[in-house]
mmCIF file of C-alpha atoms in Angstrom:
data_model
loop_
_atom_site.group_PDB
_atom_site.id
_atom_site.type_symbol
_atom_site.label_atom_id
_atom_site.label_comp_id
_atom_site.label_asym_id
_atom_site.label_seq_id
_atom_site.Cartn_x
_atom_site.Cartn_y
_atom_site.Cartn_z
ATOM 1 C CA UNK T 18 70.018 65.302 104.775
ATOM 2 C CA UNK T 19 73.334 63.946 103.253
ATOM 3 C CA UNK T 20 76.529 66.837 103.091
ATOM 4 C CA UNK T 21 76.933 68.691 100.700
ATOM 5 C CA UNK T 22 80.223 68.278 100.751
ATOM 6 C CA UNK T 23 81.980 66.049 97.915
ATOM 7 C CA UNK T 24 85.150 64.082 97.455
ATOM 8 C CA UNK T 25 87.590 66.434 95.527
ATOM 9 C CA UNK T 26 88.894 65.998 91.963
ATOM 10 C CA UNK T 27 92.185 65.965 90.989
ATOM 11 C CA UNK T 28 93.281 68.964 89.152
ATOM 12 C CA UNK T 29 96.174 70.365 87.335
ATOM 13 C CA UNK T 30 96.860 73.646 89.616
ATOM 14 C CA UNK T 31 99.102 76.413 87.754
ATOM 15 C CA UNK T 32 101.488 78.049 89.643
ATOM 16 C CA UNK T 33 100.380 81.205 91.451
ATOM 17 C CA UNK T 34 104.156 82.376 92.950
ATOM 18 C CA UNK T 35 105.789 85.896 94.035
ATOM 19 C CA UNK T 36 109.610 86.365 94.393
ATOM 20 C CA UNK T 37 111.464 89.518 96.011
ATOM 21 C CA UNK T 38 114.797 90.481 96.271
ATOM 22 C CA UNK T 39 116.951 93.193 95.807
ATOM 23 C CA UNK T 40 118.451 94.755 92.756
ATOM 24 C CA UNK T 41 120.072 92.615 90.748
ATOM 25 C CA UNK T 42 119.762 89.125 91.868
ATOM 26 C CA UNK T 43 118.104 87.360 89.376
ATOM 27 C CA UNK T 44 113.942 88.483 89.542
ATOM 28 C CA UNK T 45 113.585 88.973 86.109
ATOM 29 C CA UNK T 46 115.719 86.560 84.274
ATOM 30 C CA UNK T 47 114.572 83.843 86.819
ATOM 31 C CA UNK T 48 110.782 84.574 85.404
ATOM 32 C CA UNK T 49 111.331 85.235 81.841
ATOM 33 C CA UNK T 50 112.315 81.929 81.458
ATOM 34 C CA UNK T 51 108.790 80.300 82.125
ATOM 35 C CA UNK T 52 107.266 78.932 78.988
ATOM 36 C CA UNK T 53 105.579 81.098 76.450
ATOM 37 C CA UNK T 54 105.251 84.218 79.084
ATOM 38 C CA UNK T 55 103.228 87.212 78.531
ATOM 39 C CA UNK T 56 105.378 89.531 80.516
ATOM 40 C CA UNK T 57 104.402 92.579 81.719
ATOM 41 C CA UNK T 58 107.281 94.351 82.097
ATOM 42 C CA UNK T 59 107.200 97.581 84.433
ATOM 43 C CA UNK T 60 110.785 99.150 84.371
ATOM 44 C CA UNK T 61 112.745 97.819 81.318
ATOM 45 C CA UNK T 62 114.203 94.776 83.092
ATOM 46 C CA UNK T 63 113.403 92.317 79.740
ATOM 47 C CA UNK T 64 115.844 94.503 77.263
ATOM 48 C CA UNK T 65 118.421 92.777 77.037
ATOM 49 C CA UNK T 66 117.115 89.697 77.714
ATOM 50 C CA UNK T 67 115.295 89.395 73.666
ATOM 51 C CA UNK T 68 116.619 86.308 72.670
ATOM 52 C CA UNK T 69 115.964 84.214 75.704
ATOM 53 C CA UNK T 70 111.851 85.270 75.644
ATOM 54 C CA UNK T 71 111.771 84.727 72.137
ATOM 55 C CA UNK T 72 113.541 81.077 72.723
ATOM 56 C CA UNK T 73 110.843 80.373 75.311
ATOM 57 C CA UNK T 74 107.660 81.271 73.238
ATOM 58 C CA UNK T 75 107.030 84.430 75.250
ATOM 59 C CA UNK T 76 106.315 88.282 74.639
ATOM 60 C CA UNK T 77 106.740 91.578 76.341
ATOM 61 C CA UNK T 78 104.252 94.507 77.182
ATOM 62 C CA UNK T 79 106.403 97.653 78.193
ATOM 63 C CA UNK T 80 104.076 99.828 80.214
ATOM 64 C CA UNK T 81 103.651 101.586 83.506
ATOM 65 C CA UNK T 82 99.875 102.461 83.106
ATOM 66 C CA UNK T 83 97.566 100.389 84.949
ATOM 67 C CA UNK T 84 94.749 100.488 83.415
ATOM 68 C CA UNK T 85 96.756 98.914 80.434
ATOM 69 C CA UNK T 86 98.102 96.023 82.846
ATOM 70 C CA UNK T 87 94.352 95.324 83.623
ATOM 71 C CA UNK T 88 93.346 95.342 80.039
ATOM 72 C CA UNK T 89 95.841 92.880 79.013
ATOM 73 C CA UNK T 90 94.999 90.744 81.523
ATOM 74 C CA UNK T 91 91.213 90.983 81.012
ATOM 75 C CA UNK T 92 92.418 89.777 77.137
ATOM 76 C CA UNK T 93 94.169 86.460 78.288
ATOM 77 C CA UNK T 94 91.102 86.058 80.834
ATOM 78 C CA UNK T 95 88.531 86.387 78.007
ATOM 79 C CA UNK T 96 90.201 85.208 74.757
ATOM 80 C CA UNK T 97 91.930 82.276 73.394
ATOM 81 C CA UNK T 98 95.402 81.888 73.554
ATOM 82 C CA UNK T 99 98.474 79.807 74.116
ATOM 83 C CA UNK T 100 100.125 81.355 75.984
ATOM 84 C CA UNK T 101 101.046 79.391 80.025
ATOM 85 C CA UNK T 102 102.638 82.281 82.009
ATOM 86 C CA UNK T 103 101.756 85.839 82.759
ATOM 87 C CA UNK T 104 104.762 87.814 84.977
ATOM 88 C CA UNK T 105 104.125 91.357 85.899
ATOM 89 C CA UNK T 106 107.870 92.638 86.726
ATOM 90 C CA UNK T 107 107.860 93.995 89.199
ATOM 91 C CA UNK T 108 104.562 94.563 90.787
ATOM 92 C CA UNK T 109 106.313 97.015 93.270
ATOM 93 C CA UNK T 110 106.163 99.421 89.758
ATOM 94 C CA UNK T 111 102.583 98.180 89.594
ATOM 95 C CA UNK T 112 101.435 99.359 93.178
ATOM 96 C CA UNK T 113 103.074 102.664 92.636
ATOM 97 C CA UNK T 114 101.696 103.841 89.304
ATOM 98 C CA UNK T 115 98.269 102.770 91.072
ATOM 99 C CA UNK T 116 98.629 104.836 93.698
ATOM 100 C CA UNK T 117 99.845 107.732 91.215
ATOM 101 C CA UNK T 118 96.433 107.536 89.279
ATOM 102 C CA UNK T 119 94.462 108.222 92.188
ATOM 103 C CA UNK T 120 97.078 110.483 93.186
ATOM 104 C CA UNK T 121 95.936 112.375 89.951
ATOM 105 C CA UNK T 122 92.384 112.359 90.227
ATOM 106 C CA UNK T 123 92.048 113.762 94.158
ATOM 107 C CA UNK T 124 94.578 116.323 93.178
ATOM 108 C CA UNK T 125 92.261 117.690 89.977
ATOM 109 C CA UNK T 126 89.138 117.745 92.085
ATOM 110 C CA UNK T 127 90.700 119.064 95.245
ATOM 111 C CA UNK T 128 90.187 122.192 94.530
ATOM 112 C CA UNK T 129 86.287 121.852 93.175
ATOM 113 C CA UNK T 130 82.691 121.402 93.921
ATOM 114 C CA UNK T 131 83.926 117.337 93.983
ATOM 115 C CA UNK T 132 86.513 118.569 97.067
ATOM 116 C CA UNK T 133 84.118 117.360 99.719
ATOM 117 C CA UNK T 134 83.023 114.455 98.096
ATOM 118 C CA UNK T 135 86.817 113.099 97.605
ATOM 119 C CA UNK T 136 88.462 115.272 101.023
ATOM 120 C CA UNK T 137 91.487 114.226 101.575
ATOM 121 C CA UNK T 138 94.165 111.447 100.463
ATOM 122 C CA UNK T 139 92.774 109.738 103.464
ATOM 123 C CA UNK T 140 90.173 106.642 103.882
ATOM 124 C CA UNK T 141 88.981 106.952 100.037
ATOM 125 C CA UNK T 142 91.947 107.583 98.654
ATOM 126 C CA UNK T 143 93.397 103.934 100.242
ATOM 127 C CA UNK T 144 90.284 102.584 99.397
ATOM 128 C CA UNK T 145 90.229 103.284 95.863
ATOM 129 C CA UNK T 146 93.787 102.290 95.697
ATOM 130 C CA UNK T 147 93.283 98.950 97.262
ATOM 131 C CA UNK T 148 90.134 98.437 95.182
ATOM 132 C CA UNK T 149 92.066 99.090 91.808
ATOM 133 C CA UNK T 150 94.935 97.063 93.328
ATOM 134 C CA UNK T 151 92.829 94.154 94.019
ATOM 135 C CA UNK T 152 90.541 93.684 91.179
ATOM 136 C CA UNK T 153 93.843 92.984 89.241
ATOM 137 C CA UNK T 154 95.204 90.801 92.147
ATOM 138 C CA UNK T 155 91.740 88.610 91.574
ATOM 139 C CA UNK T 156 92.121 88.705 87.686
ATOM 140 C CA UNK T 157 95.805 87.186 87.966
ATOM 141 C CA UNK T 158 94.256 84.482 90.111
ATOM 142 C CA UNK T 159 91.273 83.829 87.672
ATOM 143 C CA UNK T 160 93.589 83.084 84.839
ATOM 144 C CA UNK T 161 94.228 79.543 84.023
ATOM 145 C CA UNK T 162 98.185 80.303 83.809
ATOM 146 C CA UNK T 163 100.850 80.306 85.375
ATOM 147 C CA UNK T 164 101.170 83.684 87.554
ATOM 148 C CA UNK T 165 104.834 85.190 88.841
ATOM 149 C CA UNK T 166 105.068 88.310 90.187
ATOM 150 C CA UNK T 167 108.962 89.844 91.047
ATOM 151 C CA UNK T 168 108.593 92.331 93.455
ATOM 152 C CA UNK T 169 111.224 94.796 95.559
ATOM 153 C CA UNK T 170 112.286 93.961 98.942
ATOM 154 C CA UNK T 171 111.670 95.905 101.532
ATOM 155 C CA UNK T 172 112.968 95.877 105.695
ATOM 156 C CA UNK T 173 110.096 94.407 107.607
ATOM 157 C CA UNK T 174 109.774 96.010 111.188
ATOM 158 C CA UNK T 175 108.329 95.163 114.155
ATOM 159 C CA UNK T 176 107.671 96.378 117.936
ATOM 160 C CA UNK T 177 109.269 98.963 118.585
ATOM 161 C CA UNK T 178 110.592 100.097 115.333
ATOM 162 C CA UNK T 179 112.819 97.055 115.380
ATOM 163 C CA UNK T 180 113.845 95.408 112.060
ATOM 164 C CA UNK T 181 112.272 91.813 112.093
ATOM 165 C CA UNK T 182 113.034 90.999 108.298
ATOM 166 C CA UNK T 183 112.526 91.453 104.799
ATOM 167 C CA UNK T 184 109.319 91.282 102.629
ATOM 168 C CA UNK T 185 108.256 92.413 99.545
ATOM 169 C CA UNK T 186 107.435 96.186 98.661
ATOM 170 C CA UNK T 187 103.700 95.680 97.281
ATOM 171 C CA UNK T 188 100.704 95.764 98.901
ATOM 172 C CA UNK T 189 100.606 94.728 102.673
ATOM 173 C CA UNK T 190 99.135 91.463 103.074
ATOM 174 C CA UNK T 191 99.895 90.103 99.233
ATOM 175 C CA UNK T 192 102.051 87.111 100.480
ATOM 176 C CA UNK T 193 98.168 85.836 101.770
ATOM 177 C CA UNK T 194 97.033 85.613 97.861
ATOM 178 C CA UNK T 195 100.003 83.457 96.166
ATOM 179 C CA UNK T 196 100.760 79.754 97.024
ATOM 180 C CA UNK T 197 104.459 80.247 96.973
ATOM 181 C CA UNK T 198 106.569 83.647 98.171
ATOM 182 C CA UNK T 199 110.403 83.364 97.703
ATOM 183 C CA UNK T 200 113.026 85.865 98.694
ATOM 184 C CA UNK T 201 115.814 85.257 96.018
ATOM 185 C CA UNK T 202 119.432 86.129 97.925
ATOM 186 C CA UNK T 203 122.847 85.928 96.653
ATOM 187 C CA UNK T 204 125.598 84.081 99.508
ATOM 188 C CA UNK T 205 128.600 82.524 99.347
ATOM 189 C CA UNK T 206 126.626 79.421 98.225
ATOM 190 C CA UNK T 207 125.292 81.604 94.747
ATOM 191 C CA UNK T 208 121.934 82.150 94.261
ATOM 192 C CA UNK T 209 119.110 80.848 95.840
ATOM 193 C CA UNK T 210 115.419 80.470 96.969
ATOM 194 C CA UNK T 211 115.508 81.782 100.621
#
């Protein structure tokens, strides 16, 4: 029986990339200037930044909700557009308001007839997290664009409690899902891709 393997096809790959820093290096205006952007901005970073999107063919959803991040992406995912780029900025703002939402929802029924069926904020309440946190990880990566995510930096620690270096504040392991992760620092050299 022959493989079933096959000689691969050259394709053109978009760019699936995630940059951290801290405040006020350079996340946002670094990724607003992709061409024609959907940008998903999560704390107000694009405001001043009008003229530069509109010079680059892009636009700006101003939201913290979730389930509103999800829908727009589901729209680019399922109907025809032009546009090349989709930035969520930053997805640290992303992770949190996820976590928030389920927050919500074990809080209302903690008290209930639903209390033992959610408990605690334990084992479901990571797993629904995770889950929500996820299924918009794998929409980004379904998208036939061009995907940037800014993110927070956090301290990365290791044995011992010792500080082993930096990383971004999103959900552990998300450096595994994007081809490229940058740390953007500012030196004596200016800015750069660390």
């Amino acid at each position: 029986m022959p493989p079933k393997a096959r000689t691969p096809e050259p394709k053109n790959k978009r760019v699936k990339m995630m940059v951290f820093s801290t405040a006020g290096i350079g996340k946002t205006t670094a990724a607003i200037n992709w061409p024609k952007a959907v940008i998903i901005d999560m704390e107000h970073g694009t405001d001043n930044y009008a003229n530069t999107i509109i010079e680059n063919g892009g636009i700006v959803l101003h939201t913290t909700n979730p389930d509103e991040v999800k829908d727009e992406i589901k729209t680019l995912l399922t109907e025809k557009h032009d546009y090349r780029t989709i930035v969520i900025d930053p997805v640290t703002i992303l992770y949190q308001a996820i976590q928030e939402k389920w927050t919500r929802i074990f809080s209302k029924y903690a008290d209930t007839e639903k209390a033992t069926e959610l408990q605690d904020f334990g084992f479901r309440y990571w797993a629904k997290v995770k889950s929500d946190y996820k299924a918009i990880m794998r929409m980004l990566l379904a998208c036939d664009m061009n995907v940037i995510l800014t993110a927070h930096q956090k301290d990365v620690y290791g044995e011992g409690m010792k500080k082993v270096g930096f990383g971004s504040d999103s959900m552990k392991g998300d450096e595994h899902i994007f081809d490229y992760v940058f740390q953007l620092v500012m030196d004596a050299k200016g800015r750069r891709m660390a």
